[in-house]
PDB file of C-alpha atoms in Angstrom:
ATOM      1  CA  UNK A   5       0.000   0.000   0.000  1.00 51.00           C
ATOM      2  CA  UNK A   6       1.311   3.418  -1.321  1.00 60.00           C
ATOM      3  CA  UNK A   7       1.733   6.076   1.275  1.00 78.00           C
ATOM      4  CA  UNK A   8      -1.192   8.943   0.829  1.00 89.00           C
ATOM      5  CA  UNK A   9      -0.509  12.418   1.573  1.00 94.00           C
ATOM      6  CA  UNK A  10      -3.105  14.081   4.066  1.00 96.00           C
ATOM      7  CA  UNK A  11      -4.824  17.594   3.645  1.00 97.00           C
ATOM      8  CA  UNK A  12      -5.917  19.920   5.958  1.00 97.00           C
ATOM      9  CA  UNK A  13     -10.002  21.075   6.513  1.00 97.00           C
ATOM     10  CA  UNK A  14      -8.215  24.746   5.914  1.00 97.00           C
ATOM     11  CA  UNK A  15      -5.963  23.504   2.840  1.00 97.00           C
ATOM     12  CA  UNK A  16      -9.322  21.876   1.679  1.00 97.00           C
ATOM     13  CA  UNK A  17     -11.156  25.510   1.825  1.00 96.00           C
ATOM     14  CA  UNK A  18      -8.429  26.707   0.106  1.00 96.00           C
ATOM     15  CA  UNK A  19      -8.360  24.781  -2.997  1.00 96.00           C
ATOM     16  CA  UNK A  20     -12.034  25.394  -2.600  1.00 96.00           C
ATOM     17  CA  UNK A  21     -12.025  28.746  -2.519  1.00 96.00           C
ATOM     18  CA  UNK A  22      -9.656  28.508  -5.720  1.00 97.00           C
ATOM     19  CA  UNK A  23     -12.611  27.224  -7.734  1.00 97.00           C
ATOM     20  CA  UNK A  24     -10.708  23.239  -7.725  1.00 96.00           C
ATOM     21  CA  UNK A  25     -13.487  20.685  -7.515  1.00 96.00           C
ATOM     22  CA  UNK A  26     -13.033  18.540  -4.249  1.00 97.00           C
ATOM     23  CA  UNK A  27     -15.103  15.285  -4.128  1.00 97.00           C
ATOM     24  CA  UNK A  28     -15.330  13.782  -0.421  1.00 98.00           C
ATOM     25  CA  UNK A  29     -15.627  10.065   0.018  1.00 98.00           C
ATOM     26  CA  UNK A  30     -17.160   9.111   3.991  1.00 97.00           C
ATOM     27  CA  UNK A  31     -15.384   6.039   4.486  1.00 97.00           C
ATOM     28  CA  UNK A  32     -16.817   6.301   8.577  1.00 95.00           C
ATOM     29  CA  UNK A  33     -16.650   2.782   9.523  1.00 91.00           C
ATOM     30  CA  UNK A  34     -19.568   1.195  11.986  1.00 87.00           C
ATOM     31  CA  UNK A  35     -20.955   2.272  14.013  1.00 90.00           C
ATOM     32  CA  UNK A  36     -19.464   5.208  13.930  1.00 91.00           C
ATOM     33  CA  UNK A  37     -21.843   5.941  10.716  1.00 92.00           C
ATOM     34  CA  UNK A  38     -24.443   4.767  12.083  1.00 92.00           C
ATOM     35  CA  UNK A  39     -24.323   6.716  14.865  1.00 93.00           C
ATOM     36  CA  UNK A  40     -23.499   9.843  13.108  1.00 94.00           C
ATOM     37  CA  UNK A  41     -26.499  12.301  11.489  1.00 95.00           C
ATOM     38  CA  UNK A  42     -24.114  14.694  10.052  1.00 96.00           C
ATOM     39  CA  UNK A  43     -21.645  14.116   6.560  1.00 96.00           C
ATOM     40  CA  UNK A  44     -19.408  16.897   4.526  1.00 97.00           C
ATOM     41  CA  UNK A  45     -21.685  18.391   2.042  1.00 94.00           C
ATOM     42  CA  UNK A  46     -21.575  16.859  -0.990  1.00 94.00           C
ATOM     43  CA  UNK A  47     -19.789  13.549   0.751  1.00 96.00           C
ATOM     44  CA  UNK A  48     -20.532   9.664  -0.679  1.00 95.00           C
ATOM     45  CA  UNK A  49     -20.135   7.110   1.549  1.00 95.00           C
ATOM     46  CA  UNK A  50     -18.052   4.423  -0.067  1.00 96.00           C
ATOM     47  CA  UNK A  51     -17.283   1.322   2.247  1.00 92.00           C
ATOM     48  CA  UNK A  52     -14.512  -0.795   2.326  1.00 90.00           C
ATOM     49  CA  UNK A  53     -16.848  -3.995   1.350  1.00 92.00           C
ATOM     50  CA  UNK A  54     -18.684  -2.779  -1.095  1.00 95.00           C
ATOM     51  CA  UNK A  55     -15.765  -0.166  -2.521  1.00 95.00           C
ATOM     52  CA  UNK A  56     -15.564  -1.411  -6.400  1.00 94.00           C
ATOM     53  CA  UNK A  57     -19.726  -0.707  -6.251  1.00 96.00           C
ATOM     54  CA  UNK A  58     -19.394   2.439  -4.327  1.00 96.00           C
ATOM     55  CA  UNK A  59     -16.428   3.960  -6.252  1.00 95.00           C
ATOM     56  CA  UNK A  60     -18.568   4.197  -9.281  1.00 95.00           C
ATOM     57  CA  UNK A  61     -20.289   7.470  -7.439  1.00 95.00           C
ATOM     58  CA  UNK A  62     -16.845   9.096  -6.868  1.00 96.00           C
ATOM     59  CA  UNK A  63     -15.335  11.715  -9.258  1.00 93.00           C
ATOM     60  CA  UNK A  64     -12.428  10.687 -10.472  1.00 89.00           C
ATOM     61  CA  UNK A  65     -11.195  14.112 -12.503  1.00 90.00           C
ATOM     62  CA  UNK A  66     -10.933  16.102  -9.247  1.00 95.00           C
ATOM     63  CA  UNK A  67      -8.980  16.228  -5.834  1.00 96.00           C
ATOM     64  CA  UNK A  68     -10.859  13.224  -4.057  1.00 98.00           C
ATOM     65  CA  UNK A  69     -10.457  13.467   0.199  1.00 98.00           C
ATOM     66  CA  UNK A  70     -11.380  11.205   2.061  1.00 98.00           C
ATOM     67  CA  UNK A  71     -12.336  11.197   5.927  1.00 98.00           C
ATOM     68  CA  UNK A  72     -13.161   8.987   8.771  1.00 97.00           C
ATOM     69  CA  UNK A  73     -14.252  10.055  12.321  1.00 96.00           C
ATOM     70  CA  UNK A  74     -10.760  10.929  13.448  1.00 93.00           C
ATOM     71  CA  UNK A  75      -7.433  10.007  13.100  1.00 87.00           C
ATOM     72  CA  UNK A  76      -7.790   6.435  14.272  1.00 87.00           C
ATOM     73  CA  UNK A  77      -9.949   4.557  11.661  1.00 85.00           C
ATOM     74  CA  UNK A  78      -7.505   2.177   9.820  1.00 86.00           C
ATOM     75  CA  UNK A  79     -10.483   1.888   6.937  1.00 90.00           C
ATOM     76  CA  UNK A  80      -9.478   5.357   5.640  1.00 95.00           C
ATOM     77  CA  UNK A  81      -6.266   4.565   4.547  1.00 93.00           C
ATOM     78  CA  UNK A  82      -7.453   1.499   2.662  1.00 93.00           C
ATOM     79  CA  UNK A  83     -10.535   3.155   1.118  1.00 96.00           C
ATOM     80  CA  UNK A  84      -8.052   5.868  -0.146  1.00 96.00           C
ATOM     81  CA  UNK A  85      -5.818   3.414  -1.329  1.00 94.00           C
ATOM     82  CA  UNK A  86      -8.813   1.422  -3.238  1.00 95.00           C
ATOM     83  CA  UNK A  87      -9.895   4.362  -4.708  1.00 96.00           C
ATOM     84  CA  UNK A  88      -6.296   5.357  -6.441  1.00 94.00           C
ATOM     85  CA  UNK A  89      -5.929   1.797  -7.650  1.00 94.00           C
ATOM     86  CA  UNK A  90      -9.515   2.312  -9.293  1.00 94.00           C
ATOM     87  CA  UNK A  91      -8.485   5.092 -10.930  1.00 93.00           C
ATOM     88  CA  UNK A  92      -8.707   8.124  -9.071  1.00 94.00           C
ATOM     89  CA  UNK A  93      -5.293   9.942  -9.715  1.00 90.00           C
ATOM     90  CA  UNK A  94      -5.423  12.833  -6.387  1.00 95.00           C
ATOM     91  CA  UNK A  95      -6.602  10.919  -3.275  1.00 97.00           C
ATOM     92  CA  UNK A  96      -5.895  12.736  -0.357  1.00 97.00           C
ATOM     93  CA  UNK A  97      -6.644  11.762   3.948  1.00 97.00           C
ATOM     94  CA  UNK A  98      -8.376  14.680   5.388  1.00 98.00           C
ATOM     95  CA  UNK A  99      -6.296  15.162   8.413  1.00 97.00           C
ATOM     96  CA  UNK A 100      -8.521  14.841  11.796  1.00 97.00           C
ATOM     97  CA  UNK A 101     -11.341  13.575   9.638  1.00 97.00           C
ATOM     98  CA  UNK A 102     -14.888  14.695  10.092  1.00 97.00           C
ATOM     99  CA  UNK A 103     -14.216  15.847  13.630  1.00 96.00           C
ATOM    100  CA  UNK A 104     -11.361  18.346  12.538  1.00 97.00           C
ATOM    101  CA  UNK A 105     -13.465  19.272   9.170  1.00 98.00           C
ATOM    102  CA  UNK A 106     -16.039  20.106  12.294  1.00 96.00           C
ATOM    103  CA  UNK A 107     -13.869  21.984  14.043  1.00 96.00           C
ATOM    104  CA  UNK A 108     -13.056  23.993  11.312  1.00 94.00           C
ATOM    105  CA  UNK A 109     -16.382  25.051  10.249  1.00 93.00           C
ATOM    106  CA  UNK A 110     -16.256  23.143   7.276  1.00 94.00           C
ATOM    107  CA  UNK A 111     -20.134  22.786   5.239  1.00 94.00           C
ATOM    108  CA  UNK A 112     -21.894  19.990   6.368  1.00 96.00           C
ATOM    109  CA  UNK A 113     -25.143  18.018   5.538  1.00 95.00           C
ATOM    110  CA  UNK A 114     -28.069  15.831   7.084  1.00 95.00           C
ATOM    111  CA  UNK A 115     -26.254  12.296   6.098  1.00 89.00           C
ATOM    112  CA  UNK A 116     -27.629  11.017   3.302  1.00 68.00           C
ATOM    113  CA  UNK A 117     -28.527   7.365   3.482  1.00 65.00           C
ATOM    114  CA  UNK A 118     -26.726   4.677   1.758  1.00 52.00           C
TER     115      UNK A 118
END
């Protein structure tokens, strides 16, 4: 498994706020989703199980970040990893996950259900 880089919530703003198209994958693991009733805006869920299935929502022309809960899920790494080998060139970890993204302010959304 390649190393992948992480990104900040406030690098993520900024490439936002440079007009670059971010696409966030919500690879939460249980029951941390389950549990949750929040998601970035804009965020699919794409689970390590299911990930060839659930990759075909994800962008794969734009900076892709993906985020757990925290630091501490081990499934972000491997969804991120997944989701270069399927073809997504700029995966990135979003550093602190959802909690940090939180933190930061960052635009969130009633989770949609998958």
């Amino acid at each position: 498994m390649l190393m992948i880089s992480r990104i900040t919530p406030r690098q993520v703003v900024a490439l936002m706020s440079k007009g670059e198209v971010v696409q966030f994958v919500d690879a939460r693991g249980e029951p941390t989703w389950s549990a949750a009733a929040e998601q970035v805006i804009g965020a699919v869920r794409v689970r390590p199980a299911s990930i060839v299935r659930d990759a075909t929502r994800v962008s794969h022309n734009c900076q892709v970040v993906v985020y757990g809960a925290d630091d501490r899920e081990a499934e972000v790494a491997r969804v991120a990893d997944q989701l270069r080998v399927l073809g997504c060139a700029h995966v990135r970890i979003l550093d602190g996950g959802f909690a940090a993204w939180r933190a930061q302010n960052g635009a969130v959304q009633t989770k949609a259900v998958a």
